[in-house]
Amino acid sequence: MPNSQDTLLRFLLPTAGVRGAIVHLDHAWQAIVEHRHYPEVAAALLGEAAAAAALFAGHVKVDGRLSIQLRSTGALATLFAECTAKGGLRGIVRLRDGAHHVPSDLRQLGHDALLAITIENPPLRGDEPMRYQGLVGLQSSRLDAAFETYFAHSEQLPTRLLLACDGTRAAGLLLQKLPGSGGDEDGFQRVSALFDTLDREELLALPPAETVHRLFHEELPELLGEKPMRFACSCSRERVEAMLVALGPEEAQAAVAAGNGQAQVTCEFCGQRYHFDADQVATLFHQAERSLPGPPSVQ
């Protein structure tokens, strides 16, 4: 693919007192949807969410993973996009049974629709993972506008965000005023006006560094380094085994019977198939029983 980019680029506009990040997803985005067939609007929303997850993970302190999740009781049951600190991306959309149309206006997803950003960092000294979640209001028609409002309210810093996805590529551009008094008085307003000259088609078409140069060259941008982005799924046979054990022996054996002697579990994110015959399922539960702690002894 010409100008193929799977890159996150962070930059600084020092005179204006503004920090930024821009991401392009080509092959990484295509891998996310390779095994799925989504309606056009659902795919575009997932692409925008994946770009947003990459931007936010590069923007805030994330040592583990950052996810974006949208739930509603309408046609779009669940949208999930995740980016790890190492640039691994995955995502999925689940539609209600029989749903074929997803509204492009987020406000039409229903009054109970919920959009959340979750950060999960590794535990310290063997404790539980550190988890932070922020809820995003859906008073805006688009994801980028909803997130702009969220950051303005949660971090109380002026923020601009543009997200785009055309089916083969996804991209995003984030600008945020630096905390404190850095930059000149009208710096954010000035670069925000430049931001408004960029449309979604240009954001998708141009490599990240070229977009930054075209928009902000008069601000003498400082490029802070690129990070490669890639599709990465965290599924494994061990995790699937744990899921089967959690189902219980009756349901696991029923899955074996339904599969003509083999239970098949397919990862929704990457399409990897895991197979377990009756003996393997029985061994799983035998090992699980042996690993359970015994009853406390009488002292």
XYZ file of C-alpha atoms in Angstrom:
299
model
C 0.000 0.000 0.000
C 1.435 3.431 -0.926
C 2.427 5.580 2.036
C 1.566 2.766 4.402
C 1.857 4.061 7.934
C 1.234 2.344 11.251
C 2.744 5.080 13.370
C 2.064 7.317 16.335
C 3.982 10.607 16.270
C 4.115 12.922 19.298
C 5.073 16.559 18.865
C 5.291 19.880 20.686
C 4.385 23.403 19.575
C 6.481 25.263 22.177
C 5.651 28.851 21.255
C 1.929 28.122 21.461
C 2.293 25.969 24.577
C 0.531 23.025 22.922
C 1.358 19.311 22.802
C 0.044 16.961 20.171
C -0.065 13.447 18.783
C -1.045 12.078 15.399
C -1.618 8.441 14.455
C -2.068 6.544 11.189
C -3.278 2.951 11.074
C -3.148 1.025 7.821
C -2.123 -2.639 8.094
C -2.856 -2.600 11.837
C -6.406 -1.420 11.180
C -6.962 -3.943 8.394
C -5.823 -6.745 10.710
C -8.388 -5.657 13.328
C -11.271 -6.160 10.884
C -9.761 -8.980 8.796
C -11.966 -11.684 10.294
C -15.101 -9.594 10.737
C -17.802 -8.149 8.489
C -19.283 -5.003 9.975
C -21.796 -2.510 8.599
C -20.003 0.532 7.199
C -20.913 2.873 10.070
C -19.936 0.296 12.720
C -16.556 -0.261 11.043
C -15.932 3.494 10.821
C -16.741 3.937 14.515
C -14.373 1.106 15.431
C -11.598 2.604 13.313
C -12.041 5.986 14.953
C -12.088 4.366 18.406
C -8.868 2.445 17.616
C -7.168 5.675 16.512
C -8.416 7.432 19.647
C -7.145 4.620 21.898
C -3.704 4.905 20.288
C -3.654 8.685 20.735
C -4.781 8.573 24.359
C -2.354 5.776 25.258
C 0.472 7.901 23.859
C -0.848 11.047 25.529
C -1.351 9.925 29.133
C 0.793 7.758 31.411
C -0.068 4.200 30.377
C 2.220 1.326 31.365
C -0.363 -1.370 30.678
C -3.332 -0.830 28.393
C -5.971 1.761 27.573
C -9.373 0.828 26.238
C -12.393 2.619 24.864
C -15.758 0.937 25.270
C -19.185 1.967 24.044
C -22.315 0.073 25.131
C -25.953 0.598 24.299
C -29.229 -1.319 24.223
C -29.663 -0.331 20.579
C -28.263 -1.882 17.416
C -24.693 -1.317 18.584
C -24.437 -3.563 21.633
C -20.705 -3.131 22.265
C -17.761 -1.366 20.674
C -14.331 -2.050 22.173
C -10.899 -0.758 21.136
C -7.680 -1.252 23.079
C -4.087 -0.033 22.821
C -1.189 -1.266 24.950
C 1.831 0.713 26.080
C 3.860 -1.139 23.429
C 1.564 -0.055 20.601
C -0.502 -3.250 20.295
C -4.032 -2.657 19.029
C -7.162 -4.760 18.900
C -10.875 -4.070 18.709
C -14.314 -5.515 18.108
C -17.933 -4.545 17.511
C -20.910 -6.610 18.631
C -24.321 -5.902 17.122
C -27.702 -6.912 18.462
C -29.207 -10.007 16.841
C -30.829 -8.994 13.573
C -29.331 -5.496 13.588
C -28.091 -4.304 10.195
C -28.055 -0.527 10.624
C -26.012 1.492 13.113
C -26.755 5.230 13.412
C -23.836 7.508 12.592
C -25.051 10.017 15.186
C -24.017 8.833 18.649
C -26.999 10.616 20.184
C -29.273 8.138 18.424
C -27.814 5.130 20.255
C -30.264 5.622 23.122
C -30.425 7.466 26.421
C -28.693 4.585 28.217
C -25.650 4.450 25.908
C -22.384 4.541 27.833
C -18.903 5.508 26.592
C -15.888 4.898 28.823
C -12.102 5.244 28.797
C -10.325 2.692 31.001
C -6.640 2.657 31.911
C -5.194 -0.481 33.487
C -1.573 -0.361 34.642
C 0.501 -3.258 36.052
C 0.325 -3.818 39.811
C 2.943 -2.511 42.185
C 4.605 -5.026 44.529
C 2.195 -7.822 43.704
C -0.970 -5.808 44.361
C -4.025 -5.697 42.109
C -3.656 -3.882 38.773
C -4.230 -0.139 39.047
C -7.393 0.752 37.182
C -8.882 4.122 36.318
C -12.088 4.700 34.387
C -13.638 7.892 33.073
C -17.157 8.112 31.643
C -17.799 10.180 28.534
C -21.089 11.913 27.840
C -22.831 11.335 24.515
C -24.264 14.782 23.898
C -22.233 15.022 20.668
C -22.921 13.312 17.357
C -19.318 12.145 16.828
C -16.679 10.374 18.891
C -14.065 13.098 18.497
C -16.434 15.829 19.705
C -17.499 13.694 22.683
C -13.868 13.140 23.687
C -13.044 16.842 23.269
C -15.722 17.649 25.828
C -14.498 14.879 28.134
C -10.903 16.117 28.226
C -11.975 19.738 28.624
C -14.043 18.771 31.677
C -11.931 15.992 33.220
C -8.501 17.561 32.739
C -9.787 21.126 32.373
C -7.436 21.695 29.454
C -8.530 22.916 26.004
C -8.374 19.933 23.628
C -8.937 19.383 19.915
C -9.433 15.951 18.364
C -10.103 14.817 14.808
C -10.765 11.144 14.018
C -11.301 9.501 10.634
C -11.711 6.055 9.059
C -12.448 5.240 5.423
C -12.639 1.450 5.612
C -8.988 0.780 4.767
C -7.268 3.307 7.019
C -7.887 5.031 10.333
C -6.233 8.169 11.661
C -6.443 10.745 14.419
C -4.950 14.082 15.466
C -4.929 15.337 19.064
C -3.947 18.788 20.322
C -3.983 19.888 23.959
C -2.847 22.983 25.769
C 0.103 22.314 28.055
C -0.680 22.530 31.768
C 0.507 25.723 33.447
C 1.305 29.020 31.812
C 3.509 27.791 28.961
C 3.082 29.420 25.541
C 1.817 32.807 24.472
C -1.631 34.076 25.351
C -3.416 33.194 22.111
C -1.314 30.144 21.234
C -4.027 27.515 21.555
C -6.539 29.645 19.675
C -4.010 30.149 16.882
C -3.143 26.461 16.413
C -6.818 25.533 16.812
C -7.584 27.707 13.790
C -4.903 25.822 11.841
C -6.363 22.521 13.093
C -9.744 23.526 11.611
C -8.244 23.732 8.115
C -7.595 19.966 8.109
C -10.363 17.714 6.833
C -10.729 13.993 7.431
C -9.679 13.019 3.911
C -6.367 14.893 4.268
C -5.782 13.386 7.689
C -6.130 9.904 6.180
C -4.107 10.612 3.040
C -0.970 12.271 4.426
C 1.819 10.680 6.510
C 1.856 11.961 10.108
C 5.048 14.037 9.879
C 3.853 15.688 6.673
C 0.527 16.625 8.265
C 2.289 18.214 11.240
C 4.621 20.162 8.921
C 1.838 21.386 6.627
C -0.366 22.563 9.472
C 2.099 23.898 11.996
C 5.399 24.702 10.238
C 5.174 28.363 11.282
C 4.981 27.185 14.919
C 8.363 25.401 14.541
C 7.098 22.028 15.771
C 9.400 19.768 17.769
C 8.921 16.119 16.849
C 9.192 13.953 19.974
C 9.559 10.582 18.284
C 7.503 7.948 16.538
C 6.128 4.694 17.890
C 5.212 1.806 15.568
C 1.653 0.533 15.954
C 0.570 -3.037 15.236
C -2.307 -5.423 15.657
C -1.801 -7.592 18.735
C -4.205 -10.025 20.356
C -3.706 -11.234 23.918
C -5.590 -14.497 23.488
C -3.801 -17.757 24.333
C -4.634 -21.398 24.889
C -4.080 -20.894 28.623
C -6.675 -18.117 28.740
C -9.179 -20.213 26.821
C -8.559 -23.116 29.196
C -9.282 -20.806 32.137
C -12.506 -19.701 30.438
C -13.638 -23.301 29.947
C -12.929 -24.093 33.602
C -14.944 -21.017 34.597
C -17.892 -22.345 32.560
C -17.991 -25.497 34.671
C -17.700 -29.169 33.659
C -21.279 -29.590 32.450
C -21.199 -26.660 30.015
C -17.686 -27.531 28.824
C -18.653 -31.148 28.091
C -21.838 -29.925 26.411
C -19.661 -27.827 24.100
C -17.664 -30.976 23.270
C -20.854 -32.880 22.469
C -22.195 -30.019 20.339
C -18.954 -29.990 18.373
C -19.083 -33.708 17.544
C -16.338 -34.606 19.990
C -14.443 -31.314 20.036
C -15.196 -28.020 21.733
C -14.119 -25.173 19.486
C -13.461 -21.681 20.834
C -12.761 -18.906 18.331
C -11.166 -15.650 19.441
C -13.410 -12.789 18.357
C -10.450 -10.438 18.013
C -8.051 -12.414 15.820
C -10.009 -15.447 14.587
C -7.635 -17.968 16.199
C -9.392 -21.305 16.825
C -8.726 -23.469 19.874
C -9.912 -27.094 19.989
C -10.439 -29.353 23.007
C -11.572 -32.977 22.917
C -13.364 -34.716 25.790
C -10.142 -36.063 27.350
C -8.499 -32.634 27.266
C -11.537 -31.021 28.899
C -11.580 -33.711 31.606
C -7.867 -33.135 32.245
C -8.484 -29.403 32.637
C -11.003 -29.948 35.410
C -8.865 -32.627 37.061
C -5.942 -30.181 37.189
C -8.240 -27.410 38.438
C -9.448 -29.621 41.295
C -5.892 -30.504 42.278
C -4.882 -26.820 42.345
C -7.740 -25.761 44.618
C -6.746 -25.221 48.254
C -7.943 -27.914 50.624
C -10.166 -27.310 53.640
C -8.444 -25.686 56.612
C -7.074 -28.167 59.109
C -8.395 -28.289 62.642
C -5.858 -26.849 65.042
